[in-house]
C-alpha positions as a Markdown table, in Angstrom:
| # | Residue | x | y | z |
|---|---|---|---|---|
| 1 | Unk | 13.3 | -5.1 | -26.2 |
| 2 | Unk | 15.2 | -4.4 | -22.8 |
| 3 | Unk | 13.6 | -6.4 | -19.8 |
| 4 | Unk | 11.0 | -4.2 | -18.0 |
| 5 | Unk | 12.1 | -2.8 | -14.8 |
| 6 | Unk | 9.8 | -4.4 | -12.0 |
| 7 | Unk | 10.3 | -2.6 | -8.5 |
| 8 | Unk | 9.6 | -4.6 | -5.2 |
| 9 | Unk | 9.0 | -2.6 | -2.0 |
| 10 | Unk | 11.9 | -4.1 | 1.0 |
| 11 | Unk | 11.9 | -4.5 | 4.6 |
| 12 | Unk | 12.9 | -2.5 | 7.3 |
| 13 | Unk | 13.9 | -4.3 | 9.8 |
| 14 | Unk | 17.0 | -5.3 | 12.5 |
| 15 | Unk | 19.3 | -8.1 | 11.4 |
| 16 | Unk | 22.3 | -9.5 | 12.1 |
| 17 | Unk | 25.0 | -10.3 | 9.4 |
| 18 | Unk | 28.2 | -10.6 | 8.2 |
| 19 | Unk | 30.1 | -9.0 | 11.5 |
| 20 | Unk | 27.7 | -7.0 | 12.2 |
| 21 | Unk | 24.8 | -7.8 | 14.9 |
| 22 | Unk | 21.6 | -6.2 | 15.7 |
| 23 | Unk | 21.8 | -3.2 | 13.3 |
| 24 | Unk | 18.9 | -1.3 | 11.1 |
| 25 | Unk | 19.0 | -2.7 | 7.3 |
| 26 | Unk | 17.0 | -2.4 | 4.1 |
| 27 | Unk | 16.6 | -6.6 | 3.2 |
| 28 | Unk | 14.3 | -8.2 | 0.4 |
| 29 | Unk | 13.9 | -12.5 | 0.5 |
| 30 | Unk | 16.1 | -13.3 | -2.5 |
| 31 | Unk | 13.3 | -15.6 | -3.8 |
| 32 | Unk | 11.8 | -12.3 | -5.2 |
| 33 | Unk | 14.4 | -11.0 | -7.0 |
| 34 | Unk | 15.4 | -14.7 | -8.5 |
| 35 | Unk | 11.5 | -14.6 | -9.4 |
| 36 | Unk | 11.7 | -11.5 | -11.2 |
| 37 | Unk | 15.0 | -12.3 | -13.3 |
| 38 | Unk | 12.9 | -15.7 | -14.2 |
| 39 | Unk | 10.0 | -14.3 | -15.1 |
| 40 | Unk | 11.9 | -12.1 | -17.6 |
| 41 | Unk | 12.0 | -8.7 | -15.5 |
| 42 | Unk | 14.9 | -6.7 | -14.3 |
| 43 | Unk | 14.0 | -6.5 | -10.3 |
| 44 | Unk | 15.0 | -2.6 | -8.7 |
| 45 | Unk | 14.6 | -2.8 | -4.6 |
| 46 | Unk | 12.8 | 0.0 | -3.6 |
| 47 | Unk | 13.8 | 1.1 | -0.4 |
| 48 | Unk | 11.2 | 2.0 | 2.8 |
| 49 | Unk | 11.8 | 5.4 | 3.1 |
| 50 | Unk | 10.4 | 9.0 | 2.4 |
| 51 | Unk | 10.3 | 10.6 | -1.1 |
| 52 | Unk | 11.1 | 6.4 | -2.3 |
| 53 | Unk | 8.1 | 6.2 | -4.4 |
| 54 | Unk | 9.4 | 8.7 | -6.8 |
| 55 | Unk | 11.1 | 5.4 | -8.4 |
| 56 | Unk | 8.1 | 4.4 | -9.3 |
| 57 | Unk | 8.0 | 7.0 | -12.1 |
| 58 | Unk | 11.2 | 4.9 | -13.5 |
| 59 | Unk | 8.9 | 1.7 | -13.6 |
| 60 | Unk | 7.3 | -0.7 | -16.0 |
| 61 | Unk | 5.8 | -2.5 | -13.2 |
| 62 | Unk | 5.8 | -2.8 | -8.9 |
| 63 | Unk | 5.5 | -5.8 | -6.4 |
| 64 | Unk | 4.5 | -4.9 | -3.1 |
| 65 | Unk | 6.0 | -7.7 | -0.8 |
| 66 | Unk | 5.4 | -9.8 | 1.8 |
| 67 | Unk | 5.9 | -9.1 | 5.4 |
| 68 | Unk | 5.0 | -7.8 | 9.2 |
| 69 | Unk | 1.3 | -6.8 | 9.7 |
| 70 | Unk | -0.3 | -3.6 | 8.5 |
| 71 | Unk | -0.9 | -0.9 | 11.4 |
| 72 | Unk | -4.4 | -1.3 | 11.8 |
| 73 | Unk | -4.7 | 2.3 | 12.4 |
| 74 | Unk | -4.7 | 2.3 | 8.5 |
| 75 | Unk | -8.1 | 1.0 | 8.4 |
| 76 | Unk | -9.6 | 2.5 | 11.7 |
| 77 | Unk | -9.4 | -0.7 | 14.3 |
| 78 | Unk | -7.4 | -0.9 | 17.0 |
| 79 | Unk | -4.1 | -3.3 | 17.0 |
| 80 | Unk | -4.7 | -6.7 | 18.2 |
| 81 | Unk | -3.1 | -8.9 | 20.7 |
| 82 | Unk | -1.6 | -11.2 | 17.8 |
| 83 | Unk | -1.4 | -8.3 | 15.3 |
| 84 | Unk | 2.7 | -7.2 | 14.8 |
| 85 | Unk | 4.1 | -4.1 | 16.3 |
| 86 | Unk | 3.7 | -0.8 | 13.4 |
| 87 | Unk | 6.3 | -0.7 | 11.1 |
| 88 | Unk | 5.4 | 2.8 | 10.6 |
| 89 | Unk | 7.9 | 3.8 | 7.8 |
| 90 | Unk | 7.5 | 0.9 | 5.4 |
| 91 | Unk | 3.3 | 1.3 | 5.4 |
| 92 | Unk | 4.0 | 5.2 | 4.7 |
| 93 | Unk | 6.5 | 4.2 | 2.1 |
| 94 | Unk | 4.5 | 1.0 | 1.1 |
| 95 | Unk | 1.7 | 2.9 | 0.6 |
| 96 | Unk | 3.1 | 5.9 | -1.4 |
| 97 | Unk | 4.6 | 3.4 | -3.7 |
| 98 | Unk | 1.5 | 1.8 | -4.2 |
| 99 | Unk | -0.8 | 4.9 | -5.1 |
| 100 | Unk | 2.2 | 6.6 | -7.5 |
| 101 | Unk | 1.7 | 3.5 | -9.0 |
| 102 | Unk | -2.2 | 3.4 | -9.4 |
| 103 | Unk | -2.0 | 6.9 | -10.2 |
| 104 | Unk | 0.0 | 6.3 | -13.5 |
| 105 | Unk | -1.5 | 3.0 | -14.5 |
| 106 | Unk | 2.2 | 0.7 | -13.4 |
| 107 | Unk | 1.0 | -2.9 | -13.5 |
| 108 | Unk | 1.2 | -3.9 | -9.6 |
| 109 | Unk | 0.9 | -7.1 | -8.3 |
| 110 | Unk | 0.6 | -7.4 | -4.2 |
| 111 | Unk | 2.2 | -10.2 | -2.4 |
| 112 | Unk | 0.8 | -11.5 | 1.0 |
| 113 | Unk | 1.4 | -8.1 | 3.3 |
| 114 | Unk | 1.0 | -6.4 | -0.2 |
| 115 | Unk | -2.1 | -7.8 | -1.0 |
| 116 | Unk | -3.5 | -7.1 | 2.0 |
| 117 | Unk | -1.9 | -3.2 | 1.7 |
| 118 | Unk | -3.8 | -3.1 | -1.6 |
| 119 | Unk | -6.9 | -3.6 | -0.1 |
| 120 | Unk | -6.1 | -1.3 | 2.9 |
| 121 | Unk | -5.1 | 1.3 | 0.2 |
| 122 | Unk | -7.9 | 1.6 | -1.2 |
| 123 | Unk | -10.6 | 1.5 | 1.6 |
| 124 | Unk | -11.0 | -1.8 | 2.7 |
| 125 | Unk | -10.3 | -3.8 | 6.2 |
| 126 | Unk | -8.9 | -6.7 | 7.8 |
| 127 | Unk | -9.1 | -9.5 | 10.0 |
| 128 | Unk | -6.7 | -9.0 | 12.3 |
| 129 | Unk | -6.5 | -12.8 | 13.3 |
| 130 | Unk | -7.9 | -15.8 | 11.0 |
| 131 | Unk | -8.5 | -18.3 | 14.0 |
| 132 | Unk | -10.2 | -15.4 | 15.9 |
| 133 | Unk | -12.6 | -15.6 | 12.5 |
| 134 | Unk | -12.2 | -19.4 | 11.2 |
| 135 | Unk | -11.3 | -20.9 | 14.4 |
| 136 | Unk | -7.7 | -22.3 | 15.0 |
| 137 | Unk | -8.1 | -25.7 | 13.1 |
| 138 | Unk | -8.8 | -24.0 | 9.5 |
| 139 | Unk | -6.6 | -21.0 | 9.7 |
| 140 | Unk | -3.9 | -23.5 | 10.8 |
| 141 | Unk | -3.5 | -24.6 | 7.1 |
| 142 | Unk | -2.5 | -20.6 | 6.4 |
| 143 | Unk | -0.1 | -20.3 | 8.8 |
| 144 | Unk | 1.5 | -23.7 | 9.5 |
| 145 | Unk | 4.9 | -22.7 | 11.6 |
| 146 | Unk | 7.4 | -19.4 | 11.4 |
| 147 | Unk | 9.0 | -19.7 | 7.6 |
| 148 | Unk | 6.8 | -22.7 | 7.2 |
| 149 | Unk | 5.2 | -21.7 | 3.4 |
| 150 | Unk | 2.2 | -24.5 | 4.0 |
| 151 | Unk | 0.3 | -26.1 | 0.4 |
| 152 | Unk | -3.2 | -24.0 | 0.3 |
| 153 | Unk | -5.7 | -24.9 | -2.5 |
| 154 | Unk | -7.2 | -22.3 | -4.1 |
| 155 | Unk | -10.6 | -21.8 | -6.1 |
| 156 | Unk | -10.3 | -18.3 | -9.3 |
| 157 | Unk | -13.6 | -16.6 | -9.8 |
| 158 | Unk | -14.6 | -17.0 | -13.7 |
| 159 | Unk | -14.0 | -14.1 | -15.7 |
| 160 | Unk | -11.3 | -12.8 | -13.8 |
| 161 | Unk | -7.2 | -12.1 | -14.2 |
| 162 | Unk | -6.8 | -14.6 | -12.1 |
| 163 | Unk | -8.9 | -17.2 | -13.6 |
| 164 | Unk | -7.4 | -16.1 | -16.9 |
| 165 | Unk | -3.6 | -17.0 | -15.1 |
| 166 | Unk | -3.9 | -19.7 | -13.3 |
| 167 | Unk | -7.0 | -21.4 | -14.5 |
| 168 | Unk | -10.2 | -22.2 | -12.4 |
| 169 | Unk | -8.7 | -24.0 | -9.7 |
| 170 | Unk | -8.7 | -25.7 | -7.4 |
| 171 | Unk | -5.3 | -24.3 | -7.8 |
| 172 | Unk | -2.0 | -25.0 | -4.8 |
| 173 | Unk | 0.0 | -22.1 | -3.5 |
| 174 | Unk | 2.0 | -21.7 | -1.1 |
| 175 | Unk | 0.7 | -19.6 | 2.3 |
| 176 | Unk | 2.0 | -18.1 | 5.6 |
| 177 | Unk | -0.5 | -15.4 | 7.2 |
| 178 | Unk | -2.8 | -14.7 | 10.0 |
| 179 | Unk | -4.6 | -12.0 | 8.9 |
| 180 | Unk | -6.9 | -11.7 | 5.6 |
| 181 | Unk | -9.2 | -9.9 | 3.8 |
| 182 | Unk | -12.1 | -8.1 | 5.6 |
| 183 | Unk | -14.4 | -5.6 | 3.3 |
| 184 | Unk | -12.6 | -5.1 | -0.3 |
| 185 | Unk | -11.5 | -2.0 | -0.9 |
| 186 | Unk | -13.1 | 0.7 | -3.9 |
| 187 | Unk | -12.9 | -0.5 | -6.9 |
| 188 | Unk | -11.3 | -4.6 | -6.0 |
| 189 | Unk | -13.4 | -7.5 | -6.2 |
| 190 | Unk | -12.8 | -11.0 | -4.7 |
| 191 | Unk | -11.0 | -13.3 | -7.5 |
| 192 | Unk | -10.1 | -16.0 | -5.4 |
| 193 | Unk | -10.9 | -18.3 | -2.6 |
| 194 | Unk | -10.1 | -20.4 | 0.2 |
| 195 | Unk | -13.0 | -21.7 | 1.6 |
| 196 | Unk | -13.9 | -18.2 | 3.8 |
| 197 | Unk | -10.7 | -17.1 | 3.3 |
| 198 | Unk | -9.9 | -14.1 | 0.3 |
| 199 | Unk | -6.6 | -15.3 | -1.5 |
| 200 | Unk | -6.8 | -12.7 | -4.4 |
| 201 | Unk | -8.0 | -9.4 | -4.9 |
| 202 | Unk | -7.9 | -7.3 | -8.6 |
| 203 | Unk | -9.2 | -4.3 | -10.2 |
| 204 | Unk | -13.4 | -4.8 | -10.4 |
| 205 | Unk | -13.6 | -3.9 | -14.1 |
| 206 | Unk | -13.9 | -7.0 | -16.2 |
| 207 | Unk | -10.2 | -8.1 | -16.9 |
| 208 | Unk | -9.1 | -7.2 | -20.6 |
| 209 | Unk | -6.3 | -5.9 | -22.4 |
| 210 | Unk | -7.0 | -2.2 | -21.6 |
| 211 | Unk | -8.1 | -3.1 | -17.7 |
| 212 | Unk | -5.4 | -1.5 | -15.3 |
| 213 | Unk | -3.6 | -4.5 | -14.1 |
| 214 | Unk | -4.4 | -4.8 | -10.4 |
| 215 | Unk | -3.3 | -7.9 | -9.0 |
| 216 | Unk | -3.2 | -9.0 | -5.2 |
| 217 | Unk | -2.5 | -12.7 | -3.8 |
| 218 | Unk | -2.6 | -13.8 | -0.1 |
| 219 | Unk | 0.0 | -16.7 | -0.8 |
| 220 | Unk | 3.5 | -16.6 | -1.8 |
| 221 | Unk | 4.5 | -17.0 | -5.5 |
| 222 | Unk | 8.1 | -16.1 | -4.5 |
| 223 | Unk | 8.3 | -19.7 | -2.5 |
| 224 | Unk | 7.5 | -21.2 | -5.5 |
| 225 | Unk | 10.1 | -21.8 | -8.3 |
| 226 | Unk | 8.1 | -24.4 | -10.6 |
| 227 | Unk | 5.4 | -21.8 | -11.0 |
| 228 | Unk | 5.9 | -18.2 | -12.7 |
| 229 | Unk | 2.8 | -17.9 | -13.9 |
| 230 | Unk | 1.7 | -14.6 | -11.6 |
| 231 | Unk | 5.5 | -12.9 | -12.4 |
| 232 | Unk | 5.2 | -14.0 | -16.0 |
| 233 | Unk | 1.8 | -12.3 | -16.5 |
| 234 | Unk | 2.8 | -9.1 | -14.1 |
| 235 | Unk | 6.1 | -8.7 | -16.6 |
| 236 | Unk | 3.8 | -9.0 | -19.4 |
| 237 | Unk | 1.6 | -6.4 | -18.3 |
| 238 | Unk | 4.5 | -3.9 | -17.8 |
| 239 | Unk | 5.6 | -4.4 | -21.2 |
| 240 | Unk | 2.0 | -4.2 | -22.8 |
| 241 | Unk | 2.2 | -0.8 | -20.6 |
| 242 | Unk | 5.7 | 0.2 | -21.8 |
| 243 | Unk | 4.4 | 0.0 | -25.3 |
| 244 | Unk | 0.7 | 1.7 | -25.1 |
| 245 | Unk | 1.0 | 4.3 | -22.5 |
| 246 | Unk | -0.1 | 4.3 | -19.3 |
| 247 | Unk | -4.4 | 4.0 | -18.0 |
| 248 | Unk | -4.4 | 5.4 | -14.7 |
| 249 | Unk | -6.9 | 3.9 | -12.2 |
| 250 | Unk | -8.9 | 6.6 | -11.0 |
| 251 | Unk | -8.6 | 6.0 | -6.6 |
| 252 | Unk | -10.9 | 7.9 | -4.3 |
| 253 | Unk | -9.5 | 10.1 | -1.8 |
């Protein structure tokens, strides 16, 4: 069988390289595509622009990834003093991605920003700032220095895909955030936990073989190369998918 095709959503962002400085490029972290080949998936970079997420039709499965904060406009507050400046085009794009993908049952699994868009996508909020929340000494441990991808133990609920991946826990990932998880969205339950802090989110049926797979994680599997459980079970998924047919998940609005 030919490797599933996995998409992952890219940055928009200003960059310097090669000889060229301060100019507008489409970039991904190459630890997400070197995850994807390893994990037995062919990785397609889906670029942050209109009319993108008609890729996802192409799919056998999508990885929303990590990166600047979610305009909280998206969920009704108003932006923060330590919440990012709007990167207006890759939400829209995100986004659209992500429900074309819901929408035709693709197997999605939401990384850090992604995870956090997941929940945002389908009703839910955030916390803008964990210390504002936690107070600076815990969030610290989530956010431990720019490109600093700090050791975070983590605790699955039973019963879910995440329990049935990684085990019960306490289980180490790798973390770099200051927001989190406020309300879950429609349809997403909690699946893991930090102490007060959410560091998965999936679909709220009970997880199965014909349960849409709906995976977010707070950390950063991508940091990770002794661990391809999460891309292992996401390629999985998008060839059980590839095979059956396709179970939409049914999102409100």
């Amino acid at each position: 069988m030919t490797r599933p095709l996995i998409g992952i959503s890219c940055y928009a962002e200003r960059a310097d390289y090669w000889i060229m400085r301060d100019d507008d490029v489409v970039l991904l972290p190459r630890t997400y595509v070197d995850m994807v080949l390893a994990a037995g998936g062919t990785p397609v970079l889906l670029a942050p622009v209109a009319g993108g997420d008609a890729a996802v039709d192409l799919l056998d499965g999508l990885v929303v990834a990590g990166g600047p904060d979610v305009d909280p406009a998206r969920y009704g507050q108003p932006r923060g003093a330590h919440t990012d400046p709007p990167r207006t085009e890759r939400d829209a794009a995100d986004l659209a991605a992500l429900h074309r993908a819901l929408a035709r049952g693709v197997p999605v699994l939401g990384i850090c920003r992604g995870h956090q868009l997941l929940n945002v996508a389908l009703g839910g909020t955030l916390h803008q700032h964990l210390p504002d929340v936690l107070g600076a000494g815990t969030a610290a441990a989530h956010a431990a220095g720019p490109g600093v991808y700090a050791p975070v133990d983590v605790t699955t609920e039973p019963g879910t895909r995440a329990a049935q991946i990684l085990g019960p826990g306490p289980v180490r990932v790798r973390c770099h955030h200051h927001q989190g998880v406020d309300r879950a969205g429609a349809g997403l339950r909690v699946s893991a936990r930090a102490g007060d802090v959410v560091e998965a989110l999936e679909w709220a049926e009970p997880a199965g073989p014909d349960t849409p797979w709906v995976l977010g994680v707070q950390s950063h599997p991508e940091r990770d190369t002794t661990d391809l459980r999460l891309a292992r079970a996401l390629v999985a998924a998008a060839r059980r998918t590839r095979t059956s047919g396709l179970r939409p998940v049914a999102v409100a609005g």
